[in-house]
PDB file of C-alpha atoms in Angstrom:
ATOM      1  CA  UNK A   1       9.025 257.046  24.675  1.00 87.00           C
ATOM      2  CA  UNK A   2       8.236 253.880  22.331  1.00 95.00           C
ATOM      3  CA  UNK A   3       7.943 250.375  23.169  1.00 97.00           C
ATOM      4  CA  UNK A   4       9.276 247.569  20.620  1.00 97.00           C
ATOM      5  CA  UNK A   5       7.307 244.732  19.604  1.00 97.00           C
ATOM      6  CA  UNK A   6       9.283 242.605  21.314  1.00 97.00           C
ATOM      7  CA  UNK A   7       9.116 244.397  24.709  1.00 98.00           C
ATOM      8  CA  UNK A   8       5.325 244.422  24.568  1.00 97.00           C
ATOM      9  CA  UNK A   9       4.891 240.839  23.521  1.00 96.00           C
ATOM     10  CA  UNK A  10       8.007 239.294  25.038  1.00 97.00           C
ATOM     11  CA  UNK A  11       9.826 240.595  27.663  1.00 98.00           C
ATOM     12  CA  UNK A  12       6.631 241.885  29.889  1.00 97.00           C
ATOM     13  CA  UNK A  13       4.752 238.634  29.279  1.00 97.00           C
ATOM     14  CA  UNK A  14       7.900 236.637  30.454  1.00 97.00           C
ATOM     15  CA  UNK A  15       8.740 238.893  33.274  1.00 98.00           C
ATOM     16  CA  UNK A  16       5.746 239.862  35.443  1.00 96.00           C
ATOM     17  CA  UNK A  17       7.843 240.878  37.869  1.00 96.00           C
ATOM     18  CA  UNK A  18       9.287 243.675  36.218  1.00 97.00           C
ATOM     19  CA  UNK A  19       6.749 246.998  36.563  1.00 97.00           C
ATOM     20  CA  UNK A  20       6.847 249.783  33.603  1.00 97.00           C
ATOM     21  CA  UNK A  21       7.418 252.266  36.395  1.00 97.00           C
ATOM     22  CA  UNK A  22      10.316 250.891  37.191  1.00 98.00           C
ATOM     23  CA  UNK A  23      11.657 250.731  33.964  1.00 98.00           C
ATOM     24  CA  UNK A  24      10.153 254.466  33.132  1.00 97.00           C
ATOM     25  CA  UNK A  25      12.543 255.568  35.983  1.00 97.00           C
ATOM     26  CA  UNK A  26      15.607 253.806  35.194  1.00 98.00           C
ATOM     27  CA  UNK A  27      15.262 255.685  31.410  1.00 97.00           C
ATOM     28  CA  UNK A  28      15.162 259.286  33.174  1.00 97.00           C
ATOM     29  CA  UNK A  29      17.358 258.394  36.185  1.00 98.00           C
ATOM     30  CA  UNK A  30      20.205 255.413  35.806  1.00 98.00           C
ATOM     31  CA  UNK A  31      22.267 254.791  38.404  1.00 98.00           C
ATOM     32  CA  UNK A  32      24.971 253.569  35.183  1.00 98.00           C
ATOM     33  CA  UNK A  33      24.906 253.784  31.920  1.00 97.00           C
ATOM     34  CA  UNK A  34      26.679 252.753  28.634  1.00 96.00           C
ATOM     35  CA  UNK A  35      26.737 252.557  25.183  1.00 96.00           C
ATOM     36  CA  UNK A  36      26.894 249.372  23.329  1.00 92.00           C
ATOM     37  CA  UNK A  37      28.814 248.946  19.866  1.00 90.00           C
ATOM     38  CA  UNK A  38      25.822 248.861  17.813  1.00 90.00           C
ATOM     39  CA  UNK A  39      24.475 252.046  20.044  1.00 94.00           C
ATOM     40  CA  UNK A  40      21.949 250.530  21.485  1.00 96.00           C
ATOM     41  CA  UNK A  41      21.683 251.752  25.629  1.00 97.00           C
ATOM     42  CA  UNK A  42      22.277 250.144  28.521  1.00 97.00           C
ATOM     43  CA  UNK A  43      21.110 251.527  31.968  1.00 98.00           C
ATOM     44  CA  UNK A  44      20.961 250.208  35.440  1.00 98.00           C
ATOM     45  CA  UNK A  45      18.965 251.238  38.083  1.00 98.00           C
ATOM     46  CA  UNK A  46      18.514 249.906  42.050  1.00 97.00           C
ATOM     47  CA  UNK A  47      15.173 248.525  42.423  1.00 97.00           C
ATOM     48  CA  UNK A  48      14.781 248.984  46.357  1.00 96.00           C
ATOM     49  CA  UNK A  49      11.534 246.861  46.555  1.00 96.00           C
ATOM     50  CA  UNK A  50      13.613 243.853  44.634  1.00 95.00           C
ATOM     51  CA  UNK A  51      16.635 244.587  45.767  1.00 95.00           C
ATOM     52  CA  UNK A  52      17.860 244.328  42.752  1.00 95.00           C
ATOM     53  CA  UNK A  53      19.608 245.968  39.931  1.00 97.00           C
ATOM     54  CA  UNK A  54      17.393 246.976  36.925  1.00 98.00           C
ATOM     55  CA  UNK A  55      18.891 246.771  33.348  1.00 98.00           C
ATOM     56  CA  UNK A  56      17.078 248.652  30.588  1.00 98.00           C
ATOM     57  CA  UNK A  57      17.745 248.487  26.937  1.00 97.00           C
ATOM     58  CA  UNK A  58      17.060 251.181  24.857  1.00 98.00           C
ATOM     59  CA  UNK A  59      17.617 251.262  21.021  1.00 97.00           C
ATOM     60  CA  UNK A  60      19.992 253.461  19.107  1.00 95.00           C
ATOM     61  CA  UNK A  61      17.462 255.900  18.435  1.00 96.00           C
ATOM     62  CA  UNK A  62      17.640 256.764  22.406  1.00 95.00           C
ATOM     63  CA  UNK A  63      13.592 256.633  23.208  1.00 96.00           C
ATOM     64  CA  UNK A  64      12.452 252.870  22.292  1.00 98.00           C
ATOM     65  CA  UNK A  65      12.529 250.469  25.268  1.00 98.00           C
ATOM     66  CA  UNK A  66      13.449 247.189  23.706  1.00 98.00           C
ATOM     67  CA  UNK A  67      14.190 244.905  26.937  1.00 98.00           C
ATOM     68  CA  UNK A  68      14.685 244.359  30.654  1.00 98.00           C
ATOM     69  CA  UNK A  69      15.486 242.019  33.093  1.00 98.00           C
ATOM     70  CA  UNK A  70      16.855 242.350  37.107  1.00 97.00           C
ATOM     71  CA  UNK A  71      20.655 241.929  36.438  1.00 95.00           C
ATOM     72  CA  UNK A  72      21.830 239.875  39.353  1.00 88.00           C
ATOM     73  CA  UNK A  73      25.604 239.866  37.829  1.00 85.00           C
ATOM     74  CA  UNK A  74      25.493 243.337  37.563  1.00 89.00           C
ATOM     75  CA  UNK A  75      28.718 244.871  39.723  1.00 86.00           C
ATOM     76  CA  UNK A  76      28.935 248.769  40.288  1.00 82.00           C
TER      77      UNK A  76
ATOM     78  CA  UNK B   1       7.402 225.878  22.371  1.00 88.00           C
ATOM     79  CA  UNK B   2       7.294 228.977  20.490  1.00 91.00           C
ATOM     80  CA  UNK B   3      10.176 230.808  18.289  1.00 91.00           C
ATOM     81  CA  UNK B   4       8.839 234.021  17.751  1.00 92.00           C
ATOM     82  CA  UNK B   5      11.257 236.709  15.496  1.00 91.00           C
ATOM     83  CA  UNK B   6      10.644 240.326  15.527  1.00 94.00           C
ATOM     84  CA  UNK B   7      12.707 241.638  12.153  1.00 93.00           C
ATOM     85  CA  UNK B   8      12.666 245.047  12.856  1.00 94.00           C
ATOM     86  CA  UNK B   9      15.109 244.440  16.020  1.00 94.00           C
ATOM     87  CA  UNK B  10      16.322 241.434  14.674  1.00 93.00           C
ATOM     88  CA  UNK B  11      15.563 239.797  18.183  1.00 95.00           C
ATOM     89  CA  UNK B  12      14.281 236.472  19.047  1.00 94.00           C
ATOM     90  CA  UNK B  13      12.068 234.982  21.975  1.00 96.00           C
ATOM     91  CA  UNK B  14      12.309 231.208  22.173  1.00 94.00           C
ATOM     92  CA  UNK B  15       9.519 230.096  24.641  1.00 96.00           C
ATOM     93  CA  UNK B  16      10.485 227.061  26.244  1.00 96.00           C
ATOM     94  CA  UNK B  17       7.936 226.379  28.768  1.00 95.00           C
ATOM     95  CA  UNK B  18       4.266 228.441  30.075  1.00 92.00           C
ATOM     96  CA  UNK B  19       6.335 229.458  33.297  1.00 96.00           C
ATOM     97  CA  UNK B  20       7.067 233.301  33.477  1.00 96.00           C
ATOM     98  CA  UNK B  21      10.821 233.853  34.601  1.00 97.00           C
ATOM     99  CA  UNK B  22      12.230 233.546  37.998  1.00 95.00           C
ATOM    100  CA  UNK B  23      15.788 234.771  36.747  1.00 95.00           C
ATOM    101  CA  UNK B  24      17.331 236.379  33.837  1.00 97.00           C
ATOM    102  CA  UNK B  25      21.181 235.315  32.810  1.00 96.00           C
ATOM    103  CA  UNK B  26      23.342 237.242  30.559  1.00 95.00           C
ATOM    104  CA  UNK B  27      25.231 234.590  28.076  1.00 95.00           C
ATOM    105  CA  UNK B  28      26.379 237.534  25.796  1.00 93.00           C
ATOM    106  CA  UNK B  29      25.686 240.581  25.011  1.00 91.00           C
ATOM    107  CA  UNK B  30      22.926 239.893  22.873  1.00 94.00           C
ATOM    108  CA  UNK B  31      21.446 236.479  24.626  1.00 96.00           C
ATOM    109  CA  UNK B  32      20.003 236.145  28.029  1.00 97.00           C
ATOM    110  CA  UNK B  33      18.064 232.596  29.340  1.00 97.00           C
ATOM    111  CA  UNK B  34      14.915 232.968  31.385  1.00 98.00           C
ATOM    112  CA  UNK B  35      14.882 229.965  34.146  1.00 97.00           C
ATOM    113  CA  UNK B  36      12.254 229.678  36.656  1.00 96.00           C
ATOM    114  CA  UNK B  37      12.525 228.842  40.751  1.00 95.00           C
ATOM    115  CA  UNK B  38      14.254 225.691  40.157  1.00 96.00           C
ATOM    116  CA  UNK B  39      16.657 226.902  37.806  1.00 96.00           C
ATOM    117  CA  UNK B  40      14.708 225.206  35.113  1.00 97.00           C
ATOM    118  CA  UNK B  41      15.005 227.162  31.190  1.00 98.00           C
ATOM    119  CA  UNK B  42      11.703 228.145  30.659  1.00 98.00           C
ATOM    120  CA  UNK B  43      13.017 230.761  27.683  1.00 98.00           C
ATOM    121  CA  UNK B  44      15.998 232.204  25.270  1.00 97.00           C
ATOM    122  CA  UNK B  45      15.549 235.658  24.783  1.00 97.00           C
ATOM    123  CA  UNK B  46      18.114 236.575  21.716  1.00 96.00           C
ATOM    124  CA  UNK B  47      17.475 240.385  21.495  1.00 95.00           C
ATOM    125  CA  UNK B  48      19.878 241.409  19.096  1.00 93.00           C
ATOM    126  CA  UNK B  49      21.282 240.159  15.994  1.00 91.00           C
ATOM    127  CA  UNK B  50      19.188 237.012  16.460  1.00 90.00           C
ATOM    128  CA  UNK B  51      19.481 235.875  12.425  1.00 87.00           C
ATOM    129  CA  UNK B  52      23.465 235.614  13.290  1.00 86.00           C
ATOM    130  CA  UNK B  53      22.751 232.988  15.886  1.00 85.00           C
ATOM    131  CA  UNK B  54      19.272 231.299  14.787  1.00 83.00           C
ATOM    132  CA  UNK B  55      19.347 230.321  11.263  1.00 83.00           C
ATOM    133  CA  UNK B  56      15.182 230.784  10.557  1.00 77.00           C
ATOM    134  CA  UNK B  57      15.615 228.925   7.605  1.00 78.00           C
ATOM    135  CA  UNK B  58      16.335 225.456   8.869  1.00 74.00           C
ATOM    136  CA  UNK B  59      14.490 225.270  11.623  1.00 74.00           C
ATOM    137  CA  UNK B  60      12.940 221.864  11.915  1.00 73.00           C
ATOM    138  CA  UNK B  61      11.173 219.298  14.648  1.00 70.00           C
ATOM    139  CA  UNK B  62      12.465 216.224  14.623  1.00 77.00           C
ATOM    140  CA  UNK B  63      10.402 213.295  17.121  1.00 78.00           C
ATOM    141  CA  UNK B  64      12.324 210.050  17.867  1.00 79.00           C
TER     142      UNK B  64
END
């Protein structure tokens, strides 16, 4: 797995909250996923500790994390 | 503030403010806004197609 730019620099500084592990185990175990238009990937996971719902976005080549952020309008 | 663009993802952070994020808000599929406890922006994180919504050309500060 890869990290963009803009998930190193960006998203992580911005969002302290958010721990790698977390995002690590939404990539190998979503609770929902789906592909966008331009095939980048979207994936959700439950975050028990925030109870919250994880999104992950992964580029089109299916291994680069490019952003993330606790989706609070997320609905199952 | 800070307008940062990453070319090879085409993506955008705008940096509004030193506060880290509170709460992330979809706009559209490719724009979220970062606020921060009291629902204040603190950033504008464009991670796709940014050039389609930020022309990097003209950007400009203007004081009055």
């Amino acid at each position: 797995m890869e990290f963009t730019p803009y998930f190193q620099n960006e998203v992580l500084r911005k969002r302290p909250e958010i721990q790698i592990i977390w995002v690590i185990e939404t990539f190998h175990s979503p609770d929902f996923m789906e592909i966008q238009e331009d095939g980048r990937i979207r994936l959700w996971k439950w975050i028990d500790h925030s109870q919250k719902y994880l999104r992950v976005i992964v580029l089109e080549d299916g291994f680069t994390f490019h952003n993330a952020f606790f989706d609070r309008g997320f609905k199952p | 503030m800070k307008i940062t663009h990453y070319q090879e993802t085409d993506s955008i952070y705008i940096d509004l403010a030193e506060k880290t994020s509170f709460e992330t808000k979809e706009i559209t599929k490719d724009i979220n806004i970062d606020l921060d406890e009291q629902g204040n922006l603190v950033g504008i994180d464009i991670h796709g197609n940014a050039s389609k919504f930020v022309d990097l050309s003209g950007i400009a500060l203007e004081k009055c």
